[in-house]
XYZ file of C-alpha atoms in Angstrom:
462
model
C 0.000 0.000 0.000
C 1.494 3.443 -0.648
C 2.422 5.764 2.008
C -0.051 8.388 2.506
C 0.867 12.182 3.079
C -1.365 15.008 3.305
C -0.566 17.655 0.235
C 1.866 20.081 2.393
C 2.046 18.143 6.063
C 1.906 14.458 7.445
C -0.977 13.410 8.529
C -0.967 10.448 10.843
C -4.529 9.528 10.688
C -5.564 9.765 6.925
C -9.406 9.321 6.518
C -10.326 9.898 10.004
C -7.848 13.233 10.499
C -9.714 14.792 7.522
C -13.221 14.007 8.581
C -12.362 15.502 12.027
C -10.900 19.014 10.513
C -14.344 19.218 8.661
C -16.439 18.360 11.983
C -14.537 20.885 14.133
C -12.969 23.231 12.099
C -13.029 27.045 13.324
C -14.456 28.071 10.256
C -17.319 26.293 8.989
C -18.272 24.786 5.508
C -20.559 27.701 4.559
C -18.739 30.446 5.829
C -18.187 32.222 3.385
C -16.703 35.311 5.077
C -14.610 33.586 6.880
C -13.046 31.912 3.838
C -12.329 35.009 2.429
C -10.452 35.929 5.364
C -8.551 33.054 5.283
C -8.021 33.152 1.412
C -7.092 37.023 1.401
C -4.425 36.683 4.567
C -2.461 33.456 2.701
C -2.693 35.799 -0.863
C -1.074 38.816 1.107
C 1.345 36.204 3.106
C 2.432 34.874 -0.589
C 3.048 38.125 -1.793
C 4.955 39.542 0.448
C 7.165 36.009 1.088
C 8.120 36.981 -2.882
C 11.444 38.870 -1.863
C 11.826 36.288 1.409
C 14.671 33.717 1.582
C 11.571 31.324 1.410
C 9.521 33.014 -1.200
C 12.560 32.453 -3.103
C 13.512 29.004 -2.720
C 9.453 28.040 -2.899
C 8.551 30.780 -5.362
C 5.581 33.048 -3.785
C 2.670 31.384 -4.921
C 3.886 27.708 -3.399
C 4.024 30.545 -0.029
C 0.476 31.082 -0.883
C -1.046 27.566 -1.067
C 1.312 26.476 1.819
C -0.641 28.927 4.131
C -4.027 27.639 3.319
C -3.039 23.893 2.971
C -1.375 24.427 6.893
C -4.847 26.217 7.719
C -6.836 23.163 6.700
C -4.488 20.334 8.127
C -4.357 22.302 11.843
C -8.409 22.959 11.940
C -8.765 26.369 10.907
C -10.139 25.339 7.208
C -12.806 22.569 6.562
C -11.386 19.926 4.473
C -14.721 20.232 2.501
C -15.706 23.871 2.119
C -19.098 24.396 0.018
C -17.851 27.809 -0.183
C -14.783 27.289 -2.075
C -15.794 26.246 -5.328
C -17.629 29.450 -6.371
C -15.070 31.800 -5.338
C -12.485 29.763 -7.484
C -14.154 30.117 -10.779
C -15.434 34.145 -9.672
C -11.587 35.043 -9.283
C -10.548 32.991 -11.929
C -13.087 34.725 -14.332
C -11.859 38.351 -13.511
C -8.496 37.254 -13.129
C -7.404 36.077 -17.011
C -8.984 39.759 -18.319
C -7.402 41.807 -15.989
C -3.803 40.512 -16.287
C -4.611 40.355 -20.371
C -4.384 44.491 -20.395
C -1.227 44.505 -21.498
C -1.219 41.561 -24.165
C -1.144 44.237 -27.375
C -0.298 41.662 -30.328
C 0.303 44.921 -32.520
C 2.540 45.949 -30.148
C 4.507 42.654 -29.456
C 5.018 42.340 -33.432
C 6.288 45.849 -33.984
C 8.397 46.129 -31.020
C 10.046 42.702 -29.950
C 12.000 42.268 -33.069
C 12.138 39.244 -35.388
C 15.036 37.667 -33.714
C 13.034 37.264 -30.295
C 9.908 36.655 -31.631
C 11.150 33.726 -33.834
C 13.001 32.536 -30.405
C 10.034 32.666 -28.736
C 7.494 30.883 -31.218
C 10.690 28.195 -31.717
C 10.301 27.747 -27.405
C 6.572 27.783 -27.428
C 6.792 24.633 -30.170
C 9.568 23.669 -28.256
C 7.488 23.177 -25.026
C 4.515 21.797 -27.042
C 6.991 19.021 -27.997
C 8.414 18.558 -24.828
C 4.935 17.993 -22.841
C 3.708 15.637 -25.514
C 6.745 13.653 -25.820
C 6.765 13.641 -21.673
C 3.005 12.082 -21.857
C 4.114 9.806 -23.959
C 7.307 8.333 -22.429
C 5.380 7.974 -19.144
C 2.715 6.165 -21.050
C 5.320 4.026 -22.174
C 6.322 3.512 -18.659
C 3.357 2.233 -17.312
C 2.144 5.729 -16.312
C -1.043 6.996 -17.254
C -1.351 10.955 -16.204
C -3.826 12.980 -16.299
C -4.384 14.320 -19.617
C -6.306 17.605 -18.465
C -3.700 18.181 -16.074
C -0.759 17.662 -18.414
C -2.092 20.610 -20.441
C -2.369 23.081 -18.316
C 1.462 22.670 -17.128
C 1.828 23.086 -21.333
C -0.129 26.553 -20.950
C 1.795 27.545 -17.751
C 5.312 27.198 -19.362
C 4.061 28.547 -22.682
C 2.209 30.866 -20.545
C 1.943 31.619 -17.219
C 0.126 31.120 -13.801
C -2.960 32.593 -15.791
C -2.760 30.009 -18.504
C -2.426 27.144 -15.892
C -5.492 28.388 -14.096
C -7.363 28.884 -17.211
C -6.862 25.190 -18.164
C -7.775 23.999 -15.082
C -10.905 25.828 -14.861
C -12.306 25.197 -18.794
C -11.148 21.792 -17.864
C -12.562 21.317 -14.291
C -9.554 20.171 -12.645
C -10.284 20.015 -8.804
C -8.143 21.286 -6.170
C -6.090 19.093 -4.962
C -4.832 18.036 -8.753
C -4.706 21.606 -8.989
C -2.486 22.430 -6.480
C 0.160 19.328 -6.895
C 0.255 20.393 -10.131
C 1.434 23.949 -9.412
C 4.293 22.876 -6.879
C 5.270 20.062 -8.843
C 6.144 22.696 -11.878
C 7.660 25.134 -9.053
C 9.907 22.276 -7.789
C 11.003 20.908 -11.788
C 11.560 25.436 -12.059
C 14.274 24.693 -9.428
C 16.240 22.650 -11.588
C 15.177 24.864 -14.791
C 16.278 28.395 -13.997
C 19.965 27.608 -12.353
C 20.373 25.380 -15.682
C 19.025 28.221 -18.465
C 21.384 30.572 -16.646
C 24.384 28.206 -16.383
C 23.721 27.546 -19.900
C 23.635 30.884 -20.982
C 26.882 31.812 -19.319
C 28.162 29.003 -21.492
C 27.564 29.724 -24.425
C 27.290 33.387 -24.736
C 30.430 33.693 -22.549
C 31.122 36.769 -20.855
C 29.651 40.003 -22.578
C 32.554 41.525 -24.766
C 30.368 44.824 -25.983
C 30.150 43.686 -29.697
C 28.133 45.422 -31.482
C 25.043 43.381 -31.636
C 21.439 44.678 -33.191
C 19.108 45.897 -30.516
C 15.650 45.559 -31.620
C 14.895 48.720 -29.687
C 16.264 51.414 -29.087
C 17.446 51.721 -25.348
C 15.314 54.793 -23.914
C 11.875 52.481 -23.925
C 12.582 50.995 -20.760
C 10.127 49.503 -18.597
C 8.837 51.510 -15.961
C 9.360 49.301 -13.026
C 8.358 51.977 -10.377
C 4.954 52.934 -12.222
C 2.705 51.209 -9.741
C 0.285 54.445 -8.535
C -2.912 54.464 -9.436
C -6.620 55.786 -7.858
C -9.339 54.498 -6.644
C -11.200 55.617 -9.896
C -8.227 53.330 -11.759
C -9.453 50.220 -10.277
C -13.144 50.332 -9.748
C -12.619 50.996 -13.450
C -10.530 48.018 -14.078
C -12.985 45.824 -12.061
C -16.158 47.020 -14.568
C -14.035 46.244 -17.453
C -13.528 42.679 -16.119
C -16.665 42.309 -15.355
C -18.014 43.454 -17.996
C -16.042 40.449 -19.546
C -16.905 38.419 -18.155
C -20.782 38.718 -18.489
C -20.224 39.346 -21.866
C -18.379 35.605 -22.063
C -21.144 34.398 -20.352
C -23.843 35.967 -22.776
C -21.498 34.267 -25.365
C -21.353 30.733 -24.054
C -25.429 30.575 -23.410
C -25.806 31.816 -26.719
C -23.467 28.931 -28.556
C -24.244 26.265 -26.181
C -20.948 26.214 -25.192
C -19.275 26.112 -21.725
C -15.792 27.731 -22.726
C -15.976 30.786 -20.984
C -12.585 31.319 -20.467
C -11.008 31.142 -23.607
C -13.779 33.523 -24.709
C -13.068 35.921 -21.894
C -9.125 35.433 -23.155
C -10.061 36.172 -26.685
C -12.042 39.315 -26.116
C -9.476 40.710 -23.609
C -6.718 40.119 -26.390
C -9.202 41.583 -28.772
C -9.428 45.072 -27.001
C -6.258 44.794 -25.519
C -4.570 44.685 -29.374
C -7.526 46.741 -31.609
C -7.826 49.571 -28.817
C -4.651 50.124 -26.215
C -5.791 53.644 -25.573
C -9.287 52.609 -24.467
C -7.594 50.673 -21.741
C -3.992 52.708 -21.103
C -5.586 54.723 -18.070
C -6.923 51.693 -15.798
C -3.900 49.365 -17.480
C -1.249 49.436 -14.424
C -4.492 49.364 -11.879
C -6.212 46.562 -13.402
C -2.502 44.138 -14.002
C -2.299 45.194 -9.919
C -5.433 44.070 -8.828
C -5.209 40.999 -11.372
C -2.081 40.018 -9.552
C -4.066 40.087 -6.104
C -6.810 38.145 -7.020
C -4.514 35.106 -9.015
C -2.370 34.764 -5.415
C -6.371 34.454 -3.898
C -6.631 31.848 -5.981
C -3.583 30.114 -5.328
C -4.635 30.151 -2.080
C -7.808 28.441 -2.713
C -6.012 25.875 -4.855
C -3.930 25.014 -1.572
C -6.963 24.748 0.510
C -8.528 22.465 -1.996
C -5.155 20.630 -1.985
C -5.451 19.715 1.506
C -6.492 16.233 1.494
C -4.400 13.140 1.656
C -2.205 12.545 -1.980
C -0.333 9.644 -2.850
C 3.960 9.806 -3.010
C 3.624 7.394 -5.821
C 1.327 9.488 -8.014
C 3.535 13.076 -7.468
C 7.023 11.769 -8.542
C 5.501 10.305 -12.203
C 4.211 13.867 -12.805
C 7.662 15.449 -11.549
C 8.801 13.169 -13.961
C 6.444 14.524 -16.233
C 8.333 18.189 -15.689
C 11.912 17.191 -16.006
C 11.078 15.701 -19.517
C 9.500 18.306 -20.673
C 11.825 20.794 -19.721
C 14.612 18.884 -20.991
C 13.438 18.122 -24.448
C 12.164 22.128 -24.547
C 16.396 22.970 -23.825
C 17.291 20.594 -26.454
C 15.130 21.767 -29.204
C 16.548 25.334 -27.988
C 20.193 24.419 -28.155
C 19.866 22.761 -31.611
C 17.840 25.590 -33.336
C 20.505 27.685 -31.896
C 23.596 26.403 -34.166
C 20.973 24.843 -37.085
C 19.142 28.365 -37.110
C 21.800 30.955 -36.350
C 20.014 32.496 -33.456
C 21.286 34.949 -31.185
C 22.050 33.114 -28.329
C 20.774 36.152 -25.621
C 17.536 36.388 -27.377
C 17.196 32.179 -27.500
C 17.883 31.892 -23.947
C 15.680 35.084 -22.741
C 12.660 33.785 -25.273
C 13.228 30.117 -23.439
C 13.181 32.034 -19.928
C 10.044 34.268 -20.917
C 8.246 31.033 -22.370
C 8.976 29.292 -18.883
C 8.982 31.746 -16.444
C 6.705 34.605 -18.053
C 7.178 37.801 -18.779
C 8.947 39.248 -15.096
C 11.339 36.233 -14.445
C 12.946 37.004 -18.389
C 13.326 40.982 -17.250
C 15.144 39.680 -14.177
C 17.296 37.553 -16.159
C 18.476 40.135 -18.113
C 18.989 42.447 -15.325
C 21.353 40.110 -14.084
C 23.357 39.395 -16.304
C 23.481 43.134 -17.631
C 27.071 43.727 -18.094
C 27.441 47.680 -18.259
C 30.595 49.217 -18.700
C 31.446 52.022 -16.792
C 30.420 55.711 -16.915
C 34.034 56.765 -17.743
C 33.723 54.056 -20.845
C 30.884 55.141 -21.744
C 31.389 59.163 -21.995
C 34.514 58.410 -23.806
C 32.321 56.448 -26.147
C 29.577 59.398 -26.702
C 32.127 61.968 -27.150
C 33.234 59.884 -29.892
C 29.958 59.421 -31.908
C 27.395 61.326 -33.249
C 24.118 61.787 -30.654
C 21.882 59.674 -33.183
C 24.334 57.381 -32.799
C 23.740 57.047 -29.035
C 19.962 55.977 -29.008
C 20.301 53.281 -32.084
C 23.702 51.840 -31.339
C 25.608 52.982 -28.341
C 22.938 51.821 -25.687
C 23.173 48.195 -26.366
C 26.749 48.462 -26.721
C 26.691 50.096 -22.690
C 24.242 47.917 -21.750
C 24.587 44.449 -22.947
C 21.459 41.896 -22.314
C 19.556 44.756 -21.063
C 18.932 46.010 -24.196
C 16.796 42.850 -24.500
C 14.241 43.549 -21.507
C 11.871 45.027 -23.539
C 11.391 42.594 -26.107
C 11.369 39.773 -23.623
C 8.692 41.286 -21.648
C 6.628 42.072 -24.629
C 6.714 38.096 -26.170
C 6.254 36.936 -22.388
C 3.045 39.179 -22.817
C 2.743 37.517 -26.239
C 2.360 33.988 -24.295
C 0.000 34.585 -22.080
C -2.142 35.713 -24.765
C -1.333 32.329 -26.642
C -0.898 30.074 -23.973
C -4.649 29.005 -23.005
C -5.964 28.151 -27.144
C -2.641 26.034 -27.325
C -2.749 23.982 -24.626
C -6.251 23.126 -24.908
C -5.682 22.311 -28.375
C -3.311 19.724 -27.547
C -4.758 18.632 -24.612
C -8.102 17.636 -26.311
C -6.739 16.638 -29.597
C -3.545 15.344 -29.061
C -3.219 14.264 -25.162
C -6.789 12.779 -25.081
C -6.314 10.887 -27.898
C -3.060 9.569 -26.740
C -4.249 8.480 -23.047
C -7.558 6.684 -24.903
C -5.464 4.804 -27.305
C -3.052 3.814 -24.836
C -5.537 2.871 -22.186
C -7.825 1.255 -25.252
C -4.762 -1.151 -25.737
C -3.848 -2.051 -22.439
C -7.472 -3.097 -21.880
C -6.609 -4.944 -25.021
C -4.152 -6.811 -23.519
C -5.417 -7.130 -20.268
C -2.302 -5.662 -18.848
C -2.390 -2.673 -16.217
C 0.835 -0.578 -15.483
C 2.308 0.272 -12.105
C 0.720 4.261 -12.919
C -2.927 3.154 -13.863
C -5.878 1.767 -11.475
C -8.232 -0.398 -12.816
C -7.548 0.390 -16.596
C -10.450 2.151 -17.421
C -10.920 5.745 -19.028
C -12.924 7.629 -16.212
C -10.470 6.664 -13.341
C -7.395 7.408 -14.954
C -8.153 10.777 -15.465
C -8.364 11.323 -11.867
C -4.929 10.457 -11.254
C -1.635 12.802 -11.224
């Protein structure tokens, strides 16, 4: 029999320790208020954790659904909470438009530059490839994962947290899966980032200030510190979400369909691309307050996650990761000496793909190689002033010249992310998991990974 954890915390008692944190938990199954509480503290715990010794080693929104997951296992949470379900898909709904405000397609193709936008489509394929071969070699191994699941880690590292909860929800993941899920692909991203960065440093060696094309020029910088915004700003922001999200709605009733995020993604995009000045005065509000509520559902995913999970089913789906990430690097490093690619923009486009849209900034802000201010006024006196903007600045400033078109294809993937991995996930994943399962009730043969070789149950595992 395998050993039986709970998702965060041992649990000695299995069954009977859950039933008893339902029957006298402090707050109750219907409280809705008090789940909020509870949901709202572990968002704002997760948050600020981000710039923590632990934030960092667990990434912030692990921070998040550890705070809940502790709150259920020590009797603070109901196991079962009636109350939970509906606030999931409410914050999910408003969450995907909000943090969609800045996904301007126009913009992304005019200003990232053909080198990083061919980098980044090559590591969006590249990551397509990599989850489907992954389902597939743990098919071959006996392993049957969850197809549903499977995609959405696709749409988070095409993507982003947004993607991943999109999935989930179109899908109807629950929480638990949910939440393994999530820290599985946070623990695989410990292995990822130190190796994109070591490889990097390998094969773009250290920065010698060639004179390499900057796809733009260096004085559109981001602007890191714009973060102030009015109340007017965000009740604004909220009635454009909302006003989303009805609209989805009114969509889906009308077409029989029960898609409503992918709409909601699609419309956001729509505006987001066809009218950027419609949006531009509620735009740094709105990505704020979209940032709140997907940490309050990472919360909720952690309370839902607090029920007993089996060792055996988390390490295939870790498994799962590694694969995927490792044929994704592969593709990367080939395309790199088949294609000619810039090495900088490869490994930023791979980063943005993975990580999104902040962790590729970071990246190049750290390995930003400026020279120094002697250097560079030496340099200026020495050229021409339109000489500075076009040519000079990415000569002073290395891979930072690149944080602008990383952000902006990051941006690019979260506006992708969702319609790709449900594309594969339904036509490609499904398909695979049915066949395979089809044949091993063929052969009457059931793998260490499956349960009783049957279609319905195995999509309930990991």
């Amino acid at each position: 029999m395998p050993i039986k954890l709970a998702f965060t915390f041992p649990v000695s008692a299995g069954k009977a320790r859950s039933h008893s944190v339902s029957r006298n938990s402090l707050i109750g199954q219907n409280d809705q208020w008090g789940t909020w509480s509870i949901l709202t503290l572990a968002a704002t715990l997760g948050m600020v954790s981000e710039k923590s010794p632990v934030g960092k080693a667990l990434t912030s929104p692990v921070c998040a659904m550890l705070c809940t997951a502790f709150m259920v296992n020590s009797g603070v949470l109901p196991a079962k909470n009636a109350a939970l379900g509906d606030m999931q898909k409410s914050v999910a709904m408003l969450t995907s438009p909000l943090l969609l405000l800045n996904a301007n397609l126009k913009k992304v193709l005019r200003e990232s530059g053909t080198g990083m936008l061919s980098c980044f489509v090559l590591s969006a394929i590249s990551v397509c490839l990599g989850g489907t071969g992954a389902f597939l070699a743990m098919a071959a191994l006996k392993y049957e994962l969850n197809w549903k699941l499977c995609a959405a880690l696709i749409a988070k590292n095409v993507g982003g947290g947004l993607n991943y909860i999109a999935v989930c929800a179109t899908l109807g993941l629950p929480g638990d899966v949910i939440a393994t899920g999530l820290t599985i692909d946070n623990v695989a991203g410990l292995i990822y980032f130190p190796g994109i960065s070591y490889l990097s440093k390998v094969w773009v060696g250290r920065d010698n200030h060639a004179l390499r094309r900057s796809p733009r020029p260096a004085q559109a910088r981001l602007n890191a510190g714009e973060t102030r915004f009015m109340a007017t700003e965000l009740a604004t922001a909220l009635a454009f979400a909302s006003a989303i999200v009805a609209t989805s709605k009114w969509i889906a009733l009308r077409t029989g369909t029960t898609a409503l995020m992918p709409i909601s993604t699609a419309i956001a995009v729509g505006i987001a691309s066809l009218s950027p000045g419609l949006i531009e005065p509620f735009r740094i509000a709105g990505e704020e307050l979209g940032k709140v509520l997907l940490y309050i559902y990472f919360a909720s995913a952690g309370a839902g996650g607090g029920t007993v999970a089996s060792v055996a089913n988390l390490l295939p789906l870790l498994s799962f990761c590694l694969i995927m990430y490792s044929i994704h690097v592969l593709v990367l490093l080939a395309s790199i000496r088949l294609f000619k690619l810039e090495p900088k923009e490869a490994f930023l486009a791979s980063n943005a793909s993975i990580g999104g849209p902040a962790t590729a900034s970071a990246m190049a802000v750290a390995k930003g190689n400026p020279i120094n201010q002697r250097k560079r006024n030496q340099l200026q006196s020495n050229f021409p002033r339109s000489f500075h903007t076009e040519l000079l600045s990415p000569l002073c400033e290395g891979w930072t010249s690149y944080i602008v078109p990383a952000v902006l294809v990051g941006n690019l993937g979260n506006a992708i992310a969702t319609f790709l991995a449900l594309s594969i996930g339904q036509n490609v994943l499904n398909r695979l998991m049915y066949e395979h399962a089809t044949q091993n009730t063929r052969l009457g043969s059931i793998g260490p990974g499956t349960t009783q070789g049957c279609e319905p149950t195995l999509q309930d595992q990991f």
